[in-house]
mmCIF file of C-alpha atoms and ligand atoms in Angstrom:
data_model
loop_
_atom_site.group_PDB
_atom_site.id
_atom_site.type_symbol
_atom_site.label_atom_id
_atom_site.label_comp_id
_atom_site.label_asym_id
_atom_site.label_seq_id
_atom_site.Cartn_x
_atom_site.Cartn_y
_atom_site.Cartn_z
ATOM 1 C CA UNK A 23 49.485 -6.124 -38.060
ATOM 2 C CA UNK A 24 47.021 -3.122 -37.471
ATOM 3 C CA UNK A 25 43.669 -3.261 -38.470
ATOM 4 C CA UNK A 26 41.047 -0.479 -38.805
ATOM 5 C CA UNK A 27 40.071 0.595 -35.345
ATOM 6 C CA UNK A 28 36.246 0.275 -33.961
ATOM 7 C CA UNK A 29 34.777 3.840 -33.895
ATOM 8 C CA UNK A 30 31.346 3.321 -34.043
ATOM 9 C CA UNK A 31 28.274 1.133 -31.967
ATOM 10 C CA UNK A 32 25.168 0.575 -33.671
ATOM 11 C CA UNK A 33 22.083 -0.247 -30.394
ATOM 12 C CA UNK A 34 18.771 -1.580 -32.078
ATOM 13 C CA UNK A 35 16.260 -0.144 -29.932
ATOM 14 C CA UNK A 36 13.375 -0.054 -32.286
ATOM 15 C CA UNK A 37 11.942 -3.248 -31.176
ATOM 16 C CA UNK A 38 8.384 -3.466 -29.144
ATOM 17 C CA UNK A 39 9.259 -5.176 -25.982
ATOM 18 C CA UNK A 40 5.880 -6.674 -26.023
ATOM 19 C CA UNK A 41 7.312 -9.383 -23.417
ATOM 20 C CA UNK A 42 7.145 -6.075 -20.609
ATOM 21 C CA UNK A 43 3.943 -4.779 -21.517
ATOM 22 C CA UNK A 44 1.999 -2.955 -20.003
ATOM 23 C CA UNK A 45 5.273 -1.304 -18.694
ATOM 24 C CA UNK A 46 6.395 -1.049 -22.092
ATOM 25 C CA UNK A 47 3.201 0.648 -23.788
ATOM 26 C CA UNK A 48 4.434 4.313 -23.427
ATOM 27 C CA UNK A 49 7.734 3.605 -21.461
ATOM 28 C CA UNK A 50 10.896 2.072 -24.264
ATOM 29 C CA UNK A 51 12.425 -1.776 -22.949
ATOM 30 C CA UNK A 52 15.552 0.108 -22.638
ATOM 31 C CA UNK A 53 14.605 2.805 -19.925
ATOM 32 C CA UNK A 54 14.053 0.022 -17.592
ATOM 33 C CA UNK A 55 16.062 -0.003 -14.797
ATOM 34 C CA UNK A 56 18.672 -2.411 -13.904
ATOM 35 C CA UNK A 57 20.463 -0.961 -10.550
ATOM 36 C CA UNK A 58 20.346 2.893 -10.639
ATOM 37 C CA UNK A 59 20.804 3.378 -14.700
ATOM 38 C CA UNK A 60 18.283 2.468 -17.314
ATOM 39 C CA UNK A 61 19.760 -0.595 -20.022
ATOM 40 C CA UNK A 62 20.603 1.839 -22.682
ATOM 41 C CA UNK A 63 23.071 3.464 -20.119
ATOM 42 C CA UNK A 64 24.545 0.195 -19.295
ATOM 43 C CA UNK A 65 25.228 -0.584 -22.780
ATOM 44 C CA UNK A 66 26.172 2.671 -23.884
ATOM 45 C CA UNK A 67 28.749 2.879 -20.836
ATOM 46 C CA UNK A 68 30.025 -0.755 -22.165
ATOM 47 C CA UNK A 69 30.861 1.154 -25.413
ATOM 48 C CA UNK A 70 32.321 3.882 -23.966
ATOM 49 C CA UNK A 71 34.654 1.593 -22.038
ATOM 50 C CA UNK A 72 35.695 0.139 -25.178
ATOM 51 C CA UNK A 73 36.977 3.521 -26.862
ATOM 52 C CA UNK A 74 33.911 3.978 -28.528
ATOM 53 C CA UNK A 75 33.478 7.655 -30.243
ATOM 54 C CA UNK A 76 30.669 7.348 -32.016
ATOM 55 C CA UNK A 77 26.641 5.974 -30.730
ATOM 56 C CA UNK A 78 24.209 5.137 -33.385
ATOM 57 C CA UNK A 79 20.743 4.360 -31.864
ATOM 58 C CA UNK A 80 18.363 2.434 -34.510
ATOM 59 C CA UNK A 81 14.869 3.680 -32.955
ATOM 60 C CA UNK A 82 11.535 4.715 -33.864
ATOM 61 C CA UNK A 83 9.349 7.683 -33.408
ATOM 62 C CA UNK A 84 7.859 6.700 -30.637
ATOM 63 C CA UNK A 85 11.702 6.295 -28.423
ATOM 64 C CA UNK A 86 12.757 9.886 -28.467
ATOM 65 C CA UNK A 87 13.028 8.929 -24.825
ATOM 66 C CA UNK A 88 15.903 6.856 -25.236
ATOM 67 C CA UNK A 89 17.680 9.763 -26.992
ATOM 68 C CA UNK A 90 16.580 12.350 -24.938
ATOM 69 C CA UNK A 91 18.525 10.110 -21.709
ATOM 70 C CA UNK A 92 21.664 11.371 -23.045
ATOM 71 C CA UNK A 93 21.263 15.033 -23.938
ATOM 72 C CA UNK A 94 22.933 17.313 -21.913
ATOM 73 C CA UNK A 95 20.429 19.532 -19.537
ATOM 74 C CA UNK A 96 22.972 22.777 -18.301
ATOM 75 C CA UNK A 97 19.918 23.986 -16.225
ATOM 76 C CA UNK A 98 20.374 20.403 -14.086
ATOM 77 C CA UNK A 99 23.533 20.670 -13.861
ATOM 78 C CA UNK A 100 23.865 24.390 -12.848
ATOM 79 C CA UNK A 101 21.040 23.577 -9.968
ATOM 80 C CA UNK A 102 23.055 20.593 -8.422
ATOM 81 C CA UNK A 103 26.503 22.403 -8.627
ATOM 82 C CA UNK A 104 24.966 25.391 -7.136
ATOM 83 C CA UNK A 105 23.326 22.955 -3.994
ATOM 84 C CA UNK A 106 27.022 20.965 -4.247
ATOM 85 C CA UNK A 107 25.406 17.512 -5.399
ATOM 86 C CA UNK A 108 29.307 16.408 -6.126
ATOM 87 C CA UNK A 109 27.683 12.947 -6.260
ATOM 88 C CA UNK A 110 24.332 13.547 -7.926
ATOM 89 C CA UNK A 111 26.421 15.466 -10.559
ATOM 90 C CA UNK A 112 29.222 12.176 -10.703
ATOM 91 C CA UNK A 113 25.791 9.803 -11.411
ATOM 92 C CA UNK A 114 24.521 12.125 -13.674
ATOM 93 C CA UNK A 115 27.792 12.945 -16.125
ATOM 94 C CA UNK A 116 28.106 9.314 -17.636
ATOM 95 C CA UNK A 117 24.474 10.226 -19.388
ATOM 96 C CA UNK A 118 26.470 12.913 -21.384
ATOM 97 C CA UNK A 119 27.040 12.214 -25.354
ATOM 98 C CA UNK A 120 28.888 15.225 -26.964
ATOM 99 C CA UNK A 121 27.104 16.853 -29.504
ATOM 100 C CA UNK A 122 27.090 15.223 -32.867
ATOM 101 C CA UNK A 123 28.336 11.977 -31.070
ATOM 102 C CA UNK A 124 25.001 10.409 -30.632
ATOM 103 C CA UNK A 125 23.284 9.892 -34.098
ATOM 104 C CA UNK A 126 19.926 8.704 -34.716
ATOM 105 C CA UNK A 127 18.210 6.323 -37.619
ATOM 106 C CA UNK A 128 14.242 4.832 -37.946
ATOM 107 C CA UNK A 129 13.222 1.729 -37.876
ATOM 108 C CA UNK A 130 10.062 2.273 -39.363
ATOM 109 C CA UNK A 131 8.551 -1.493 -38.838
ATOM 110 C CA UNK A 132 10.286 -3.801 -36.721
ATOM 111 C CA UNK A 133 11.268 -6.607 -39.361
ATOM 112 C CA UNK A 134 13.757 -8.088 -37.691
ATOM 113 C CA UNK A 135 17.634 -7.392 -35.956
ATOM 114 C CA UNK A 136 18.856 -7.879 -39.351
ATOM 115 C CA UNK A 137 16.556 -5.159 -40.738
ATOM 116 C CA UNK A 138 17.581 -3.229 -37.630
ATOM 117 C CA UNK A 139 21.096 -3.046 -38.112
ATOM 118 C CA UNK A 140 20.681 -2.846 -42.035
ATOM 119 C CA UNK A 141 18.995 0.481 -41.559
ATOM 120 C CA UNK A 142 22.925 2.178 -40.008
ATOM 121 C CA UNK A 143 24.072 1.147 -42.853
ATOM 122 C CA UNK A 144 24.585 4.975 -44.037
ATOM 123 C CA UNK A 145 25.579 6.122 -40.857
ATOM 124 C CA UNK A 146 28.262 3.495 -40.226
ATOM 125 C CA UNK A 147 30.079 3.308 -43.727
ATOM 126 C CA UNK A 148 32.559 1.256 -44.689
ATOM 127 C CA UNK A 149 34.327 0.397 -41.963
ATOM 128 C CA UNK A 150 34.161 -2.297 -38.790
ATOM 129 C CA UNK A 151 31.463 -1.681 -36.333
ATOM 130 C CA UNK A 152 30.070 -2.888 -33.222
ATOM 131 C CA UNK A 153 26.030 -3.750 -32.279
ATOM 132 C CA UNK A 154 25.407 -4.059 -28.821
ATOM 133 C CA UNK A 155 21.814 -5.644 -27.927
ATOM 134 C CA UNK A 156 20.218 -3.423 -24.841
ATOM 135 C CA UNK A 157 18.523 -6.047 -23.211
ATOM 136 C CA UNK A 158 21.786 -8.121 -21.920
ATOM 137 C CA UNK A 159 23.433 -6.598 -19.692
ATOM 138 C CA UNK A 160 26.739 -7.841 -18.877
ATOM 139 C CA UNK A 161 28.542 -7.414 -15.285
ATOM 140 C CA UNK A 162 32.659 -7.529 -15.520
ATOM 141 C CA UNK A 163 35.104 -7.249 -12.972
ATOM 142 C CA UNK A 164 37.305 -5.036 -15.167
ATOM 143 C CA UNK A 165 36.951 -3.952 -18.429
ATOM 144 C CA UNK A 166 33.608 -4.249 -20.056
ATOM 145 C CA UNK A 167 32.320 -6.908 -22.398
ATOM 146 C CA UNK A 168 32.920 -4.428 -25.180
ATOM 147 C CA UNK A 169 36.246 -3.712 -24.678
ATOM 148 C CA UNK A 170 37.270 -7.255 -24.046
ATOM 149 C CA UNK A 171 36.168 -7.867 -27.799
ATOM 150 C CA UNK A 172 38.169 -4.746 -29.183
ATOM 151 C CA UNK A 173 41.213 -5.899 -27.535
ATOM 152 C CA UNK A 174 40.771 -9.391 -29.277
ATOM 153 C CA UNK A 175 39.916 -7.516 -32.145
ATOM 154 C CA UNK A 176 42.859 -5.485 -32.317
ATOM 155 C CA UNK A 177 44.999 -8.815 -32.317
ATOM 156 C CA UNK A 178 43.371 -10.942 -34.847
ATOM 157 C CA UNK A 179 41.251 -8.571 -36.821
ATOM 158 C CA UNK A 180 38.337 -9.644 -38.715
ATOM 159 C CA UNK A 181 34.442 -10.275 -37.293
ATOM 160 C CA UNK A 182 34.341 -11.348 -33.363
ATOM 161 C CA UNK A 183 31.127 -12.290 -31.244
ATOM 162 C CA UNK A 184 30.962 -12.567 -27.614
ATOM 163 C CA UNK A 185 30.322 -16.040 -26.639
ATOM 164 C CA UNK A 186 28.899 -17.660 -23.606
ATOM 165 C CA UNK A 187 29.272 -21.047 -22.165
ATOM 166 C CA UNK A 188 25.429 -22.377 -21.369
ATOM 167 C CA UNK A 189 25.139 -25.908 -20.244
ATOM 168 C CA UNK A 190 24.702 -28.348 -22.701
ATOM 169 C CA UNK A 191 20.935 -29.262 -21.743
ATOM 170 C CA UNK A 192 19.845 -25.187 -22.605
ATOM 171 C CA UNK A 193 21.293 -24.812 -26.072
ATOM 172 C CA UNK A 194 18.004 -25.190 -27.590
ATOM 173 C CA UNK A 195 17.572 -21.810 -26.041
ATOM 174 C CA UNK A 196 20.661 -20.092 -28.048
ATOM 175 C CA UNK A 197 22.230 -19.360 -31.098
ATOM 176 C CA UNK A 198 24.905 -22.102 -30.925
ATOM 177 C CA UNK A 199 28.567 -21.942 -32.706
ATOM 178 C CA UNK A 200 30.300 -24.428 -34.677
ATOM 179 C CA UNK A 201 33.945 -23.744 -33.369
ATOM 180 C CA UNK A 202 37.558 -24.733 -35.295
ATOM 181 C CA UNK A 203 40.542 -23.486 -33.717
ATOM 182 C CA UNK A 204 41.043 -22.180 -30.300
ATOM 183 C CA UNK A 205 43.466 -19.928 -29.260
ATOM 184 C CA UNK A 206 43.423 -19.316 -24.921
ATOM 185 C CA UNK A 207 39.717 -17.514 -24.951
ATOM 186 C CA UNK A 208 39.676 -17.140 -28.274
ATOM 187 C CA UNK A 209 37.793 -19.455 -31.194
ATOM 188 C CA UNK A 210 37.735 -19.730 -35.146
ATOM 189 C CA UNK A 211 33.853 -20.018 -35.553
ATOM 190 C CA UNK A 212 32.446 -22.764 -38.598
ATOM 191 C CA UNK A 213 29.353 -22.430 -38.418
ATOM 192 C CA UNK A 214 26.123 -20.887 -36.455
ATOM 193 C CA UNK A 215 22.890 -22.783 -35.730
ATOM 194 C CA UNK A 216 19.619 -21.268 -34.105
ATOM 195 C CA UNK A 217 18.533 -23.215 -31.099
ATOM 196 C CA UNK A 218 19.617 -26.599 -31.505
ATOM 197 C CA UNK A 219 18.491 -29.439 -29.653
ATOM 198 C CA UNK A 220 21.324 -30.643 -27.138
ATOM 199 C CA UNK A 221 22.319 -34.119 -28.763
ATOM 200 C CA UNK A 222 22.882 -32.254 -32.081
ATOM 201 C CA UNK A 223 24.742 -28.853 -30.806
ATOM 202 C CA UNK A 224 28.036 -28.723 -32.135
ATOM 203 C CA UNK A 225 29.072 -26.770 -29.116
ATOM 204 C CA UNK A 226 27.976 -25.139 -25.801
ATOM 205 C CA UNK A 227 29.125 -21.714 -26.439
ATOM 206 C CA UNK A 228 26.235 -18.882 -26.969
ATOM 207 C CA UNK A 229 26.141 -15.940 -29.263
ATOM 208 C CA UNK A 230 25.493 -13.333 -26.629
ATOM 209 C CA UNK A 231 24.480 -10.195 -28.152
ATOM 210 C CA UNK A 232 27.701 -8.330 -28.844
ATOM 211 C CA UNK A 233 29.035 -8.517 -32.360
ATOM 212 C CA UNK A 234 32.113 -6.712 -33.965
ATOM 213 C CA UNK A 235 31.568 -7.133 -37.607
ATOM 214 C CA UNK A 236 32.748 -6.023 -40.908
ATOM 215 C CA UNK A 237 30.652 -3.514 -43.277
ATOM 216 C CA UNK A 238 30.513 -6.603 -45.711
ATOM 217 C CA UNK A 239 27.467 -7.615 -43.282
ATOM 218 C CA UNK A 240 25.717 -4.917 -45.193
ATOM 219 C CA UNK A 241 26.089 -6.412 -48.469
ATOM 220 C CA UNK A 242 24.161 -9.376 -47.306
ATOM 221 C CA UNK A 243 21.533 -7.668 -44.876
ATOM 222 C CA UNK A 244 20.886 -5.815 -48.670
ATOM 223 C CA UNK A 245 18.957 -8.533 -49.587
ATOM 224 C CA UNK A 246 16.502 -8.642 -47.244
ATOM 225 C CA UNK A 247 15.858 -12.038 -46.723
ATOM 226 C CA UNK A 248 13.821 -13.579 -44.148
ATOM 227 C CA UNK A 249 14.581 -16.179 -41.805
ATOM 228 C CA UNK A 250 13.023 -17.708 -38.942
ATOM 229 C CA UNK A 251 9.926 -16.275 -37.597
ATOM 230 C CA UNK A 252 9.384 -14.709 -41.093
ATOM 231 C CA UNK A 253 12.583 -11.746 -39.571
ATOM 232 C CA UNK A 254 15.458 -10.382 -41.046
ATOM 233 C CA UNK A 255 17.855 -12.214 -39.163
ATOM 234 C CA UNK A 256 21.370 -10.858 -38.254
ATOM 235 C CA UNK A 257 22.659 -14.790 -38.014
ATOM 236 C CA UNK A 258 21.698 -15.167 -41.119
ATOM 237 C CA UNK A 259 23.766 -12.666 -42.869
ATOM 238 C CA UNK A 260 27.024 -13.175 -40.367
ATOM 239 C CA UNK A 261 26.667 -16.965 -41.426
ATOM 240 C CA UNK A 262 26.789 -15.773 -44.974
ATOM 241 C CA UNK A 263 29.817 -13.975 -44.143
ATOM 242 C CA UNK A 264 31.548 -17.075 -42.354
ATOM 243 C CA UNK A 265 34.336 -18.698 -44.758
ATOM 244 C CA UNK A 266 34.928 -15.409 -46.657
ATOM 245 C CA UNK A 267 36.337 -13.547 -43.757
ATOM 246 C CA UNK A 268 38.069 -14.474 -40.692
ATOM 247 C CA UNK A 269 35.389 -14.783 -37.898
ATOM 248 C CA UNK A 270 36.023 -15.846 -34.235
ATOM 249 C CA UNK A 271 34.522 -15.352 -31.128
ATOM 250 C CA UNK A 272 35.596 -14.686 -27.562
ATOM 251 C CA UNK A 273 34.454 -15.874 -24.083
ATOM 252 C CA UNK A 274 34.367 -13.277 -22.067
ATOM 253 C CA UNK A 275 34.909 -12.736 -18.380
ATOM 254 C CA UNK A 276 31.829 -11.916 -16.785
ATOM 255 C CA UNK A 277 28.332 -12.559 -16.102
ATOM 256 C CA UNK A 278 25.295 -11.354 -18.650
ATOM 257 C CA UNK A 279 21.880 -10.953 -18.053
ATOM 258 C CA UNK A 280 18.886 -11.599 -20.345
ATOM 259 C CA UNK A 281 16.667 -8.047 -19.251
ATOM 260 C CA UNK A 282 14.807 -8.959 -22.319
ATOM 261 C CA UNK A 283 13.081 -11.525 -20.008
ATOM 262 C CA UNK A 284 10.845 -11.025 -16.789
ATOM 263 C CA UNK A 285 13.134 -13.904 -15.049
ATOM 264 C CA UNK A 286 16.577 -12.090 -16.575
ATOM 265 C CA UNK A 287 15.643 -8.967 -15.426
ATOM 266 C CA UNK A 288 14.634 -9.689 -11.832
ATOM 267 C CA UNK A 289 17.641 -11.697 -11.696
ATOM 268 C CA UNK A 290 19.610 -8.720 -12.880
ATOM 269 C CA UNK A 291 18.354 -6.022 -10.562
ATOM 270 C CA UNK A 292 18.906 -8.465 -7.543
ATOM 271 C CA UNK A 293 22.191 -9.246 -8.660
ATOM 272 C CA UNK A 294 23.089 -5.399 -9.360
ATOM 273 C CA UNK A 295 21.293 -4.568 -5.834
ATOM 274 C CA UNK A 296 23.606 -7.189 -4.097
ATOM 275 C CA UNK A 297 26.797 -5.830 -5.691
ATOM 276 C CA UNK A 298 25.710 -2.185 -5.078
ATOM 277 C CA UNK A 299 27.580 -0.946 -1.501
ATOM 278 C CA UNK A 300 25.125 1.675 -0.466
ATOM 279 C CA UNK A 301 22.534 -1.003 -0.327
ATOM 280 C CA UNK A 302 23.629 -4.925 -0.416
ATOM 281 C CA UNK A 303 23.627 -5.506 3.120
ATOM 282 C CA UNK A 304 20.021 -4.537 3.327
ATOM 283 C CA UNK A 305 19.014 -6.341 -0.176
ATOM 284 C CA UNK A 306 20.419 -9.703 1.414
ATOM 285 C CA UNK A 307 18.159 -9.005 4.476
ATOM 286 C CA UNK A 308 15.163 -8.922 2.298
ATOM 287 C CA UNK A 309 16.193 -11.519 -0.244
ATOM 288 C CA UNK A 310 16.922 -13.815 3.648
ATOM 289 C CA UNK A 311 13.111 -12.991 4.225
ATOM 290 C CA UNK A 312 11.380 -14.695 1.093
ATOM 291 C CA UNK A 313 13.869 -18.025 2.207
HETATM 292 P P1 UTP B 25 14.152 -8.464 -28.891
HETATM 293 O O1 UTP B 25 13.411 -9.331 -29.825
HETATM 294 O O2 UTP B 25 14.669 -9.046 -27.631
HETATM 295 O O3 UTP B 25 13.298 -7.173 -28.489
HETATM 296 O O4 UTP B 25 15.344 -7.762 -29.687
HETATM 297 P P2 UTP B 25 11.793 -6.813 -28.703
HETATM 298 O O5 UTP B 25 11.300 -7.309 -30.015
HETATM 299 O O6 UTP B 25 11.679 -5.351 -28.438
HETATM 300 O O7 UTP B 25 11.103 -7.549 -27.465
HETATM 301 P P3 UTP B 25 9.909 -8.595 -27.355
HETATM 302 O O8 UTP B 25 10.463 -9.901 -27.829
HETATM 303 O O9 UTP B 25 8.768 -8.070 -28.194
HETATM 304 O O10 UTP B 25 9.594 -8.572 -25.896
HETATM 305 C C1 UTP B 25 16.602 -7.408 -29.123
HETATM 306 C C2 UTP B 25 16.924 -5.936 -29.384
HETATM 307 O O11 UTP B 25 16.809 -5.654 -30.768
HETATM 308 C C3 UTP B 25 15.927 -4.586 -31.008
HETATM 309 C C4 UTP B 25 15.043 -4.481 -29.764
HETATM 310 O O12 UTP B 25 14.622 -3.123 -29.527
HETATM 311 C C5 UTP B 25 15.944 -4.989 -28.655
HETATM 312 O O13 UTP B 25 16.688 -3.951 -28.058
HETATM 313 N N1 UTP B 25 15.159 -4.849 -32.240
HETATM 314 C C6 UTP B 25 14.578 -6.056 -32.438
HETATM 315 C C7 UTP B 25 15.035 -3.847 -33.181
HETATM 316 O O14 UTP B 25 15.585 -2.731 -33.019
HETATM 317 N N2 UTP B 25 14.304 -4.093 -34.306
HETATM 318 C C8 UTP B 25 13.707 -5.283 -34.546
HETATM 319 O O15 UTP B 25 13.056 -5.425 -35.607
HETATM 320 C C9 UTP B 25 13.846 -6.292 -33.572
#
């Protein structure tokens, strides 16, 4: 069976990363670094990975930044060919969107993820579409995160999460599945439950901030409910959708990173710093300092 392929990303970026400021007053969350490339890169390269065509940034006024990352500057370009920057030029071509490739929509207030991703609901249509979160950043061996879930996709069809295994004593931390069936990697999800307490998670698996889902979603973000903390949630509507399409989830190989936290982050960079070539033997020296 074939099912309609995954052409487009939706990236809520309109949120205001008041858990980095000052850094974030005039600076966006997703133009911090992680490694050499800023978390919007990271994700965006995840997408690309995945066959991605289409990149549909849900922003505000004050982001043009974010945007702006992945224009393409000729002048720059021209200059470092001219000086033969081969490498410079190499680091520099992944921030290149085609025109009419990257499309833009406001978020005029941030209400919510929910809200967020209710607001593409124009620019993606009817048809399945992805939502990567910027602020986990997820390091794979091979393919990306992404791309793991449109291969799953392509098998079984309907809505698929990325899922995490957390130990049991952090789920209160998590959005928590309800899993049925399992097939290898992959499971039938039952149910979804916002930061349950250990002795009454039905699982240990995470929802992790990647989400292939059906343009049904929309018909339930349309209502604009609220949920917890007074936000349009996104769980709310997928758990709306659960039981009248098939919805699973996959655990993925590889190792994510919650940038949306101080701890996350730093843990990121040092992890990205230690896998980085050019540099890991000297970022073990100084991490073998602070010991
Ligand atoms: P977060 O809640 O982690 O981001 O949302 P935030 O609100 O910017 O950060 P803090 O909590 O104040 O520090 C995850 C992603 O969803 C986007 C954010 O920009 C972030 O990339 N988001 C969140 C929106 O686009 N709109 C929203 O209303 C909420």
């Amino acid at each position: 069976m074939t099912f309609k392929p995954v052409r487009k990303a939706v990236f809520p970026v309109a949120g205001l990363g008041t858990r980095f400021l000052p850094a974030t007053k005039a600076i966006p969350k997703e133009m911090l670094t992680v490694g050499e490339k800023p978390l919007i890169q990271h994700v965006v390269e995840e997408a690309r990975d995945a066959g991605i065509e289409e990149f549909i940034f849900v922003t505000s006024p004050s982001k043009e930044t974010l945007k702006r990352h992945f224009d393409i500057i000729p002048e720059l370009e021209t200059v470092l060919e001219k000086r033969g920057k081969k490498e410079l030029l190499a680091k520099l071509r992944p921030t290149n969107i085609a025109a009419g490739k990257l499309k833009t929509t406001y978020q005029n207030e941030p209400l919510g993820l929910g809200h967020a991703v209710w607001c593409a609901k124009e620019l993606v249509g009817r048809e399945p579409f992805a939502i990567i979160l910027p602020d986990v950043v997820i390091a794979t061996k091979t393919k990306s995160c992404l791309a793991q879930m449109v291969d799953a996709y392509n098998k079984v069809g309907g809505n698929m999460i990325a899922l995490n295994e957390v130990p049991k004593s952090e789920t209160n931390k998590y959005g928590i599945i309800a899993p049925g069936n399992i097939d290898k990697n992959i499971y039938e999800i039952k149910g979804m439950v916002e930061k349950p307490k250990p002795e009454k998670a039905p699982s240990n698996l995470s929802i992790t901030g990647r989400y292939i889902l059906q343009p049904e979603v929309f018909d339930y973000l349309d209502t604009f409910e609220t949920g917890a903390g007074g936000e349009i949630q996104l769980t709310d509507a997928m758990a709306k959708l659960i039981g009248t399409q098939p919805f699973n989830g996959i655990v993925f190989e590889g190792k994510d990173y919650d940038c949306g936290s101080r701890l996350g982050f730093i843990e990121a960079n040092i992890a990205y710093g230690l896998a980085d070539p050019e540099i890991s033997d000297d970022v073990r020296k100084i991490l073998d300092k602070f010991r």
